[in-house]
Coordinates of C-alpha atoms and ligand atoms in Angstrom, one line a residue:
X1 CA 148.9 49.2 106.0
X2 CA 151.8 49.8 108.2
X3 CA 152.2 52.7 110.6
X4 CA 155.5 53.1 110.7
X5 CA 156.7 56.8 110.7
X6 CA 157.2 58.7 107.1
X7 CA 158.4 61.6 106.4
X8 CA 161.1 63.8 104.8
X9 CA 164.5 62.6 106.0
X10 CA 166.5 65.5 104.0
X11 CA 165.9 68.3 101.5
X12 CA 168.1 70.1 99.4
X13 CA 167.9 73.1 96.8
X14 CA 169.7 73.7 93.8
X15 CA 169.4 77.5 92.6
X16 CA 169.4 78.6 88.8
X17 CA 173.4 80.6 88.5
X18 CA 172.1 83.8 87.4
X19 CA 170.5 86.1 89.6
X20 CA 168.1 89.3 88.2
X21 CA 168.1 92.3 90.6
X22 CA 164.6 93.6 90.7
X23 CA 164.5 96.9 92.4
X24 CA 167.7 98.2 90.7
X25 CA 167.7 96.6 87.1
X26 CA 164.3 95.1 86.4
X27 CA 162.4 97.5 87.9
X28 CA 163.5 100.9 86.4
X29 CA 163.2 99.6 82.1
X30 CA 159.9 98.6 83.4
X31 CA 159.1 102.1 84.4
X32 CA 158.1 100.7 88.0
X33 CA 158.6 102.5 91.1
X34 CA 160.8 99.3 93.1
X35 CA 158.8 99.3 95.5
X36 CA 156.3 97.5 93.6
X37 CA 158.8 94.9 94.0
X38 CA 159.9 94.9 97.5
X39 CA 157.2 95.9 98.9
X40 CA 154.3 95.2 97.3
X41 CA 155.1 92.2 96.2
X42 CA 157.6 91.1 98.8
X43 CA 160.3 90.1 95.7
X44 CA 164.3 91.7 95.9
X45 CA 165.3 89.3 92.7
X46 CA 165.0 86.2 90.5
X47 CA 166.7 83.4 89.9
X48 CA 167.4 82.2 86.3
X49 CA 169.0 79.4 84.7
X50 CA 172.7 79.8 83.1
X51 CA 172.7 78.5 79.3
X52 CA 173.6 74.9 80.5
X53 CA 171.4 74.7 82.8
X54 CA 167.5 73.6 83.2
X55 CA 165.0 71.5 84.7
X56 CA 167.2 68.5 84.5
X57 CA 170.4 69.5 85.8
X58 CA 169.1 71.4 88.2
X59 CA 167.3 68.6 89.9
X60 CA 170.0 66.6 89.2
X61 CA 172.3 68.6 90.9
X62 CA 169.8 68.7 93.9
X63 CA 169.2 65.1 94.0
X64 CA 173.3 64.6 94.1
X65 CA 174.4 66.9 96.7
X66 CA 171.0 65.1 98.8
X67 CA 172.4 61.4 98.1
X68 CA 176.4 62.1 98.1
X69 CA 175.2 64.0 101.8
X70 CA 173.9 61.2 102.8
X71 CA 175.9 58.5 101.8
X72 CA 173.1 56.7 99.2
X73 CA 173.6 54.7 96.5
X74 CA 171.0 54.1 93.6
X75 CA 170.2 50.7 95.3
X76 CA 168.9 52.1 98.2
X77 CA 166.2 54.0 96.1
X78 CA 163.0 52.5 95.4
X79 CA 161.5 56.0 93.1
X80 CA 162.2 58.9 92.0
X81 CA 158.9 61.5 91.1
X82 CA 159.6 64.7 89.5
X83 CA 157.0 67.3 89.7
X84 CA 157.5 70.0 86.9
X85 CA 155.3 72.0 84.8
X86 CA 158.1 73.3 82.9
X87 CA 158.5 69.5 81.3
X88 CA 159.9 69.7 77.6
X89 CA 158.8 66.1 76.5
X90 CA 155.4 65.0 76.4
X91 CA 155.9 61.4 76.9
X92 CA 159.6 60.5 78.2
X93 CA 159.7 62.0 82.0
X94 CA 162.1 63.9 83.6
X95 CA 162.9 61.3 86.0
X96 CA 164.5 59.3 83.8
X97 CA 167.2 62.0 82.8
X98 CA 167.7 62.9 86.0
X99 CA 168.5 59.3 86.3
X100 CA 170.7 58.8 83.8
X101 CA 172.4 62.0 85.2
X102 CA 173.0 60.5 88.8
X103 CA 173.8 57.0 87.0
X104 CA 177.1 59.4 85.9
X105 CA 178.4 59.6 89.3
X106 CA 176.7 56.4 91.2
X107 CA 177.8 53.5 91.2
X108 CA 175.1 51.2 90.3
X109 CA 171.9 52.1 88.4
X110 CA 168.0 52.9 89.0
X111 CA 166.6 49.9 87.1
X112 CA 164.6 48.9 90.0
X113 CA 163.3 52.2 90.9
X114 CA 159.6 53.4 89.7
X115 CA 160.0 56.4 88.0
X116 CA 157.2 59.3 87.3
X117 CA 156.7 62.9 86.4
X118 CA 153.5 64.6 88.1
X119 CA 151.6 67.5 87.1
X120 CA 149.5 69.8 89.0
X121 CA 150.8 72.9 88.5
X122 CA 152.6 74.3 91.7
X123 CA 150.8 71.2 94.3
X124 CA 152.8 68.5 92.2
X125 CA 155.6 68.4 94.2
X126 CA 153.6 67.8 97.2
X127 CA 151.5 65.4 95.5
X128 CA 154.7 63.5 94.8
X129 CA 155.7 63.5 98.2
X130 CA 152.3 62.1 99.0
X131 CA 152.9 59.2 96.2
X132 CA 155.9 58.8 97.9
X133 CA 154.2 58.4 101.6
X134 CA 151.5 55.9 100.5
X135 CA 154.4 53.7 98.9
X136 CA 156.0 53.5 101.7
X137 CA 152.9 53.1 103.9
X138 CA 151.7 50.6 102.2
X139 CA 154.5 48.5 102.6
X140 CA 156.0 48.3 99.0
X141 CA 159.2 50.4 99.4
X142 CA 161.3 46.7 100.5
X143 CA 163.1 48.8 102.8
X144 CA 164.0 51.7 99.9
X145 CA 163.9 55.5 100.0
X146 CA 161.5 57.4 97.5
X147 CA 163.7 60.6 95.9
X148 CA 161.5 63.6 94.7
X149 CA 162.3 66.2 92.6
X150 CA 160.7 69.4 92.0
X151 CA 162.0 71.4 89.4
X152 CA 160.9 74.2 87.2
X153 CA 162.1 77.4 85.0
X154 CA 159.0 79.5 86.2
X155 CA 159.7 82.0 82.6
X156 CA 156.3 84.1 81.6
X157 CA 156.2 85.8 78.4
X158 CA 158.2 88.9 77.7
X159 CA 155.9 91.9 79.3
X160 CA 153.1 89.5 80.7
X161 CA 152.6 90.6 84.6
X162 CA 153.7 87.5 86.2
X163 CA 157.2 88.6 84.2
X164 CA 158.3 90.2 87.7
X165 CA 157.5 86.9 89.9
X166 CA 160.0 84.1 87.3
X167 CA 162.5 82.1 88.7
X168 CA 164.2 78.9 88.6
X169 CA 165.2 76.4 90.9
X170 CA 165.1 72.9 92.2
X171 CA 164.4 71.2 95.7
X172 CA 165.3 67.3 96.2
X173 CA 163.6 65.4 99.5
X174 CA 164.2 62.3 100.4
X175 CA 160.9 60.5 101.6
X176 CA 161.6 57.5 103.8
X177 CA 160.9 55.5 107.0
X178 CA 161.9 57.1 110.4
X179 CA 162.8 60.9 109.1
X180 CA 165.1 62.8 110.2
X181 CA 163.5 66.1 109.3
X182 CA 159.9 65.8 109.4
X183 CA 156.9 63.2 109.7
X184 CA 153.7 63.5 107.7
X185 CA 150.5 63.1 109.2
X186 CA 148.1 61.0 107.8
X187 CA 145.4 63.9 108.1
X188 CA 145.2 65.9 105.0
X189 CA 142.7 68.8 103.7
X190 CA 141.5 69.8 99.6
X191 CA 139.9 72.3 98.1
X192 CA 139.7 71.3 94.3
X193 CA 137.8 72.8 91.6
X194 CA 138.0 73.4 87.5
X195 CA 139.3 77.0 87.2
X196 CA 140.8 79.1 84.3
X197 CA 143.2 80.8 86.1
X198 CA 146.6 79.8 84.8
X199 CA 147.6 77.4 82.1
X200 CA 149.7 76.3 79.4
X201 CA 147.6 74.4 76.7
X202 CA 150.8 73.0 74.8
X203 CA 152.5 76.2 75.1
X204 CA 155.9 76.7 76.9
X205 CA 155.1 80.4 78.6
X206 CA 152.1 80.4 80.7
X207 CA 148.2 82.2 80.2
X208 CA 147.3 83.9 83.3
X209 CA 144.7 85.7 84.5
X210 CA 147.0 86.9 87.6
X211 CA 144.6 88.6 89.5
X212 CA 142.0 86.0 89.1
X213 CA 144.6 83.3 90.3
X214 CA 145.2 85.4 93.3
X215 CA 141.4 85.0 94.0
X216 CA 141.1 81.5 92.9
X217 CA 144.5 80.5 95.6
X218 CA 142.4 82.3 98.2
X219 CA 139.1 80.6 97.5
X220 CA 140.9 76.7 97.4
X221 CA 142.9 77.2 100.5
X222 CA 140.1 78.3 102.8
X223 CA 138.2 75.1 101.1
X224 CA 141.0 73.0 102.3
X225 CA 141.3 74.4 105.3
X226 CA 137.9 73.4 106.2
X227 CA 138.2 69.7 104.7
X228 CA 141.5 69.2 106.5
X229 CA 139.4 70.3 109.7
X230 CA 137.0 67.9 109.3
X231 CA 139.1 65.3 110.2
X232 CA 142.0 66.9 112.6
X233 CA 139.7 69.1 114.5
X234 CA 140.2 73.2 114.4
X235 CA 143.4 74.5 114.3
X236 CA 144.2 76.7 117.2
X237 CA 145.8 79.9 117.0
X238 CA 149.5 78.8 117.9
X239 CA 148.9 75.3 116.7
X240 CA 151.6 75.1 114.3
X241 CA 155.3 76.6 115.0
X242 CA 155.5 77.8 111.3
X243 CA 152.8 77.8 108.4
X244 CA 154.8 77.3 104.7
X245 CA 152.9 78.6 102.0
X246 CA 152.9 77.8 98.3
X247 CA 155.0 81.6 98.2
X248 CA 155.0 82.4 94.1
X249 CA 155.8 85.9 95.8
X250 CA 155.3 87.0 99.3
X251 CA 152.7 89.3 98.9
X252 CA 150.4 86.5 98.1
X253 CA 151.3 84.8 101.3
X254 CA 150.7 88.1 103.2
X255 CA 147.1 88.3 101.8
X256 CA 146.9 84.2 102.7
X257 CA 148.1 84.3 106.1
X258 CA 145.7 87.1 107.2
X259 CA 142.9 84.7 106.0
X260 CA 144.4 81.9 107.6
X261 CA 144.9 83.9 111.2
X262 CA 141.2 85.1 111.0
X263 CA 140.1 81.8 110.3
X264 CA 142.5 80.5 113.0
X265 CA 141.3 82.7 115.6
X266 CA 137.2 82.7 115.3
X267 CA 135.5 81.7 118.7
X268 CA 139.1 81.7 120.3
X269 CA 140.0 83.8 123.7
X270 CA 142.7 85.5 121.3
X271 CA 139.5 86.7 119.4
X272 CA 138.1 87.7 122.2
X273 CA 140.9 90.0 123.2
X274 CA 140.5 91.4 120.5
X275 CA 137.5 93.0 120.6
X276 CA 137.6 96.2 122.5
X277 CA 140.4 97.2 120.3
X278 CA 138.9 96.0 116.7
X279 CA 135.7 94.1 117.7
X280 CA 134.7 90.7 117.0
X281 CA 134.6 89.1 113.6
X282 CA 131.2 89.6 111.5
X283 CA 129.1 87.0 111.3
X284 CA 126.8 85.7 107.9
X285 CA 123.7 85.3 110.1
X286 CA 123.8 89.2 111.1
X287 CA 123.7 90.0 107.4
X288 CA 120.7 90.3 104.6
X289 CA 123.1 89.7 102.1
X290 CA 126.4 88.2 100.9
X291 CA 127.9 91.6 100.1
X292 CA 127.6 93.6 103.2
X293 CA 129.2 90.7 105.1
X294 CA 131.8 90.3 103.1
X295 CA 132.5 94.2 102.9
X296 CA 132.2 93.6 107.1
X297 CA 134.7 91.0 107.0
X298 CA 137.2 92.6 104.8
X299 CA 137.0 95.8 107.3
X300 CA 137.7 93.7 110.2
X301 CA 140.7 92.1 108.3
X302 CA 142.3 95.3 107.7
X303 CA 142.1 96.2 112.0
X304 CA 143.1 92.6 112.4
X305 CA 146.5 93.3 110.6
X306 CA 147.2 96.2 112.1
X307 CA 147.1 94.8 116.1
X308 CA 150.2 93.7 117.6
X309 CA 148.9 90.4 118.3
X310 CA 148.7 90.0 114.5
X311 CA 152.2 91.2 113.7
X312 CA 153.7 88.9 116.7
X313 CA 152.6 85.8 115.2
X314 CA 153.4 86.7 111.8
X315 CA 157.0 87.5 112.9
X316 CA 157.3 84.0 114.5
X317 CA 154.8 82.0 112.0
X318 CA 155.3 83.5 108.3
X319 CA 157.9 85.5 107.3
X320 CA 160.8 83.3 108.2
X321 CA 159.7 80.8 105.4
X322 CA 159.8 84.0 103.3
X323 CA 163.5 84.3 103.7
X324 CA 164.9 82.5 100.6
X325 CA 161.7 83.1 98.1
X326 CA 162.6 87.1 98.5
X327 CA 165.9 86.6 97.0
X328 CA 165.0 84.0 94.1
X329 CA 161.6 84.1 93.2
X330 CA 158.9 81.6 92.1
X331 CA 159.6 77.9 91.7
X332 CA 156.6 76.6 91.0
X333 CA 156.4 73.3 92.0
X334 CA 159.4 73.7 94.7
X335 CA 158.4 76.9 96.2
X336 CA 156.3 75.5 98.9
X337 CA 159.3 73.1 99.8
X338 CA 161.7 76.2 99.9
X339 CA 159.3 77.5 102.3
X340 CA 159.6 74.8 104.8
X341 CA 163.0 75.1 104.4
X342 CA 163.5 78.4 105.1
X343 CA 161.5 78.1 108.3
X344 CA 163.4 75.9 109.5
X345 CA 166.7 77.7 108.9
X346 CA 165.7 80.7 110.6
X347 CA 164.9 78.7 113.4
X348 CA 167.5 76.9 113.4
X349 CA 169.8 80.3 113.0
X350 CA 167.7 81.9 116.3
X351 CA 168.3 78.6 118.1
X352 CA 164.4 78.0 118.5
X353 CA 164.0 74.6 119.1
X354 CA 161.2 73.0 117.0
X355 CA 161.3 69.3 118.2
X356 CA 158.1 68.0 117.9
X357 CA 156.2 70.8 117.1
X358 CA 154.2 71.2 114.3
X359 CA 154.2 72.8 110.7
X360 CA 151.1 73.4 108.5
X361 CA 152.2 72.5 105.5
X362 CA 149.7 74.6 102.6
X363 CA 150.2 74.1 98.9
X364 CA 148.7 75.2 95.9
X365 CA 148.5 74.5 92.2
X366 CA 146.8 77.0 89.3
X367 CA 144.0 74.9 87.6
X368 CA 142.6 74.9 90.6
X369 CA 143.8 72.6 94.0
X370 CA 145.3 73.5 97.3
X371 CA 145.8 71.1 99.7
X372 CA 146.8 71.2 103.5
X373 CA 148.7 68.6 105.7
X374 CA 150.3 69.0 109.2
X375 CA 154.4 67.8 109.9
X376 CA 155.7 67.1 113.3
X377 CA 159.4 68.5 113.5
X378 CA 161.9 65.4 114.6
X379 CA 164.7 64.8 116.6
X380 CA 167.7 65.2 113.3
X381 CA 166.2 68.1 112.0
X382 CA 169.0 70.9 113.1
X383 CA 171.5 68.7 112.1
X384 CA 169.7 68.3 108.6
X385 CA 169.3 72.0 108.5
X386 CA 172.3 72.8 109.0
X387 CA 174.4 71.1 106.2
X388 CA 172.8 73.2 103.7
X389 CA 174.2 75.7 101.9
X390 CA 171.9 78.2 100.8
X391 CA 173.6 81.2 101.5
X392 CA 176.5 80.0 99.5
X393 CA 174.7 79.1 96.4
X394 CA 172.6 82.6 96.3
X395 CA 176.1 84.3 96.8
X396 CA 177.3 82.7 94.3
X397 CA 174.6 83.4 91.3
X398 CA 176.2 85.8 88.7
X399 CA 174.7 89.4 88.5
X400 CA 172.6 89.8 84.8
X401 CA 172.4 93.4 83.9
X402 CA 168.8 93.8 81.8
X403 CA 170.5 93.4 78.5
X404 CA 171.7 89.7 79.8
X405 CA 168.0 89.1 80.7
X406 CA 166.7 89.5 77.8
X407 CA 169.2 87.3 76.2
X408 CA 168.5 85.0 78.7
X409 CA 164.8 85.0 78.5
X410 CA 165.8 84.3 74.7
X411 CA 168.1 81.2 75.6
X412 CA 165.3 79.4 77.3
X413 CA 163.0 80.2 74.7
X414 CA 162.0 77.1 72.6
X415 CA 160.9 79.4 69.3
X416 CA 164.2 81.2 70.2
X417 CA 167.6 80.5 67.9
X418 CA 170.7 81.7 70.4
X419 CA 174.1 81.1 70.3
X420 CA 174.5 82.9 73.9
X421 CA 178.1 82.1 75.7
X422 CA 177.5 80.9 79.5
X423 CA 178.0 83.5 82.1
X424 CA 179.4 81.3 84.9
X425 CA 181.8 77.9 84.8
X426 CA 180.4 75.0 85.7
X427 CA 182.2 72.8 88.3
X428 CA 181.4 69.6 90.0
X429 CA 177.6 70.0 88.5
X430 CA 175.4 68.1 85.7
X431 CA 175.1 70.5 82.3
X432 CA 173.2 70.6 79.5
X433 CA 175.4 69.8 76.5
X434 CA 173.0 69.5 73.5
X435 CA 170.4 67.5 71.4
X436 CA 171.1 64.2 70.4
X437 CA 169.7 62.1 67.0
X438 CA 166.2 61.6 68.6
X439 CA 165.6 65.2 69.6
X440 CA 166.8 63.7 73.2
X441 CA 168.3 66.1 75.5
X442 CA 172.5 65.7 76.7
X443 CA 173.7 66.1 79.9
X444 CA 177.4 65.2 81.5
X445 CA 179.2 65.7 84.7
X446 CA 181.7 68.6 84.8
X447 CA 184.0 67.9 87.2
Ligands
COA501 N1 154.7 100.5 96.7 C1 154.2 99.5 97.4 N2 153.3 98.5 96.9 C2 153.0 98.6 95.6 C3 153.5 99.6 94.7 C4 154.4 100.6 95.3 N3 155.0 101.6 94.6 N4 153.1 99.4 93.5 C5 152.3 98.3 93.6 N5 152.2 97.8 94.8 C6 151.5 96.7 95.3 C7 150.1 96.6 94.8 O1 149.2 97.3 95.7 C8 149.8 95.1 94.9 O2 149.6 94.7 96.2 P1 148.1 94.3 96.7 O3 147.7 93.1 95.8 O4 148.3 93.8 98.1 O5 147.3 95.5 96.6 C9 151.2 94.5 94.5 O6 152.2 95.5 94.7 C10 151.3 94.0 93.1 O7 150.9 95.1 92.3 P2 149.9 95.0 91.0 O8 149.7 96.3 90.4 O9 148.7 94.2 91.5 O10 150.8 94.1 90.1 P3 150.5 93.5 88.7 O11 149.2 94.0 88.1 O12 151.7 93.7 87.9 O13 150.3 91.9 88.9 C11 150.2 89.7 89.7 C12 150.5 91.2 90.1 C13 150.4 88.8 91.0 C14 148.8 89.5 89.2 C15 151.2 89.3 88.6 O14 152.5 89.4 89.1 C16 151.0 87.9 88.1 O15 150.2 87.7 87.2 N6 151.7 86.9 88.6 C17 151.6 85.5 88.1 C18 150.5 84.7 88.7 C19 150.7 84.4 90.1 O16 151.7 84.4 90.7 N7 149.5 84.2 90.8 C20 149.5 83.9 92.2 C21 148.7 82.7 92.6 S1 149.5 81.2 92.1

């Protein structure tokens, strides 16, 4: 085992083209107030994918703009893992599409790269990343890059709750030797159990019990929490510059930091000042039964939020990776990654310098696993940062009105038969272009 530093050395996203407003057209034929929307759940729209678009070119499209950045060819790229749960082929994996997408505009192929498709719900990506950073750190890579994808179209069935969380997009990261952007520690925390909370058995839209799910995230974060403790120590209260959720809407992380902050806090001085304004946090041993501690607990919570001290480090710690999963929604596997991300551009945009500090990376997949592993920020990573263009491709996303929707939920609807014309023009991007003898999927470059 080596120990040579590994970590991401670049990310980049690639946004479905249509964008669903959710206060002013999803909202209202839903006979919601919008602030169900914004508020409560912390969501302003979706993203969705244009008829030629999907898993594939999306991830493709990430994975391009990543390797064309920075100056890769396929040779220098020993894997490629895409974590999806939105795969539409039980046994040929994504990776090799997106493959034979890059193998369009590369020159060169990926013959000699280990391809893979994970699945864990929303933690695959991060589990991919973790494939990825044992690879390396095990000394197999022979000098190569690992590429992972995560990609999903996060579509629920027409009228099923989670209908107000979809969205699609993809996130590309390069995992390699000496990052630019971030290095993993080897330290890593899980709380995994078998739960019924969210599943698709051989379905394309999802069952969920949503507010079981909410429960269930709550329940395997605090478990990995406490595994990842037990082998980095406690986490102190400013211990990590920014903490990036799995976000499959912002309220969720809201409810999710507040546990994390208690937990955080507990037998701290900041807990201690505390206490003349909110008291001190309940403990089991003071209680006859589960209940009334837990009834105790959740009181304290709600004063906890409230205090300033709170609200400070929630400003600085959480809502700047909340910034780009407002405007498109959930990503499933990729949302976590987005949230990095967007932590690290609103740093970058308030000139806050991260350098070495750390990020507590927390991910979660339905099913049930979440897992929790610390980054230290490196030297590159403002100048990583800040050749993305995020802003530009959420500008950019086409306006559905509700009608569109729903013949866009349609399009990506396998029992669906559409013959839907494409609401944007596709330039210098992989499409879908149809099916082929096999049932195979088509894809080409549009220049
Ligand atoms: N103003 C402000 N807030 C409002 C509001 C209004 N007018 N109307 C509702 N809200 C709040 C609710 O209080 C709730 O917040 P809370 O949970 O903090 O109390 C939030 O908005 C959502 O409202 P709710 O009525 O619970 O929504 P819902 O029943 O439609 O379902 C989910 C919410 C999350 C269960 C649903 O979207 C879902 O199933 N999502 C998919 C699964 C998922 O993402 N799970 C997360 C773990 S992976």
């Amino acid at each position: 085992m080596s120990d040579t530093s590994v970590g991401i050395d670049a990310i980049e996203m690639h946004t479905g083209k249509l964008r669903l407003d959710l206060a002013e057209t999803f909202a209202p034929k839903m006979g919601d107030d919008p602030a169900k929307y914004t508020k409560g759940l912390g969501l302003y729209a979706s993203s969705f994918p244009d008829t030629y678009e999907d898993i594939v070119t999306m991830g493709a499209n990430a994975a391009h703009r990543l390797m064309a950045r920075k100056g890769l060819e396929p040779e220098d790229i020993g894997r490629i893992d895409v974590a999806t749960e939105s795969a539409f082929d039980q046994s040929k994996p994504v990776s090799t599409y997106i493959a034979g997408c890059l193998e369009q505009v590369f020159d060169g192929d990926f013959h000699h790269a280990n391809k893979g498709e994970r699945k864990f719900a929303c933690v695959a990506g991060t589990q991919s990343i973790d494939d990825a950073y044992n690879w390396i750190r095990a000394g197999r890579n022979r000098g190569r890059a690992a590429l992972v994808v995560a990609t999903d179209t996060a579509l629920y069935a027409r009228d099923d709750p989670g209908e107000a969380t979809q969205g699609a997009g993809a996130v590309a990261m390069l995992i390699d030797e000496d990052p630019d952007l971030v290095e993993i520690s080897n330290a890593q925390g899980y709380g995994s159990a078998d739960e019924t909370d969210f599943l698709k058995p051989n379905q394309q839209f999802p069952s969920v019990d949503g507010k079981r799910s909410v429960q269930v995230y709550l329940a395997r974060m605090r478990e990995a929490v406490i595994d990842y403790e037990s082998v980095a120590g406690k986490i102190q209260p400013d211990e990590f510059a920014l903490l990036p959720f799995h976000t499959p809407f912002p309220g969720m992380v809201r409810k999710a930091a507040a546990l994390a902050y208690r937990h955080m806090i507990r037998d701290t001085e900041v807990e201690e000042s505390l206490a003349d304004e909110i008291g001190r946090q309940p403990r089991p041993e003071a209680f006859d039964d589960d209940g009334a501690y837990l009834d105790a607990m959740g009181e304290y919570t709600d004063r906890l939020v409230e205090t300033d001290a709170y609200a400070d480090w929630y400003e600085r710690v959480v809502d700047p990776t909340l910034d780009i999963s407002r405007h498109v929604g959930n990503w499933y596997t990729g949302s976590v990654h987005v949230a990095r991300m967007s932590g690290l551009r609103r740093a970058l945009d308030e000139g806050i310098d991260l350098t070495g500090r750390q990020l507590g990376v927390a991910s979660y997949g339905s099913g049930a696993q979440a897992e929790v592993h610390a980054e230290t920020v490196q030297p590159g990573w403002e100048e990583e940062i800040a050749q993305l263009n995020v802003d530009e491709q959420l500008e950019a996303r086409y306006d559905i009105s509700f009608a569109e929707y729903e013949l866009v939920h349609d399009v990506h609807n396998y029992d669906e038969e559409t013959d839907v014309e494409e609401f944007t023009t596709p330039s210098e991007e992989f499409v879908f272009e149809g099916w082929g003898r096999m049932g195979e999927r088509k894809y080409s470059y549009v220049d």
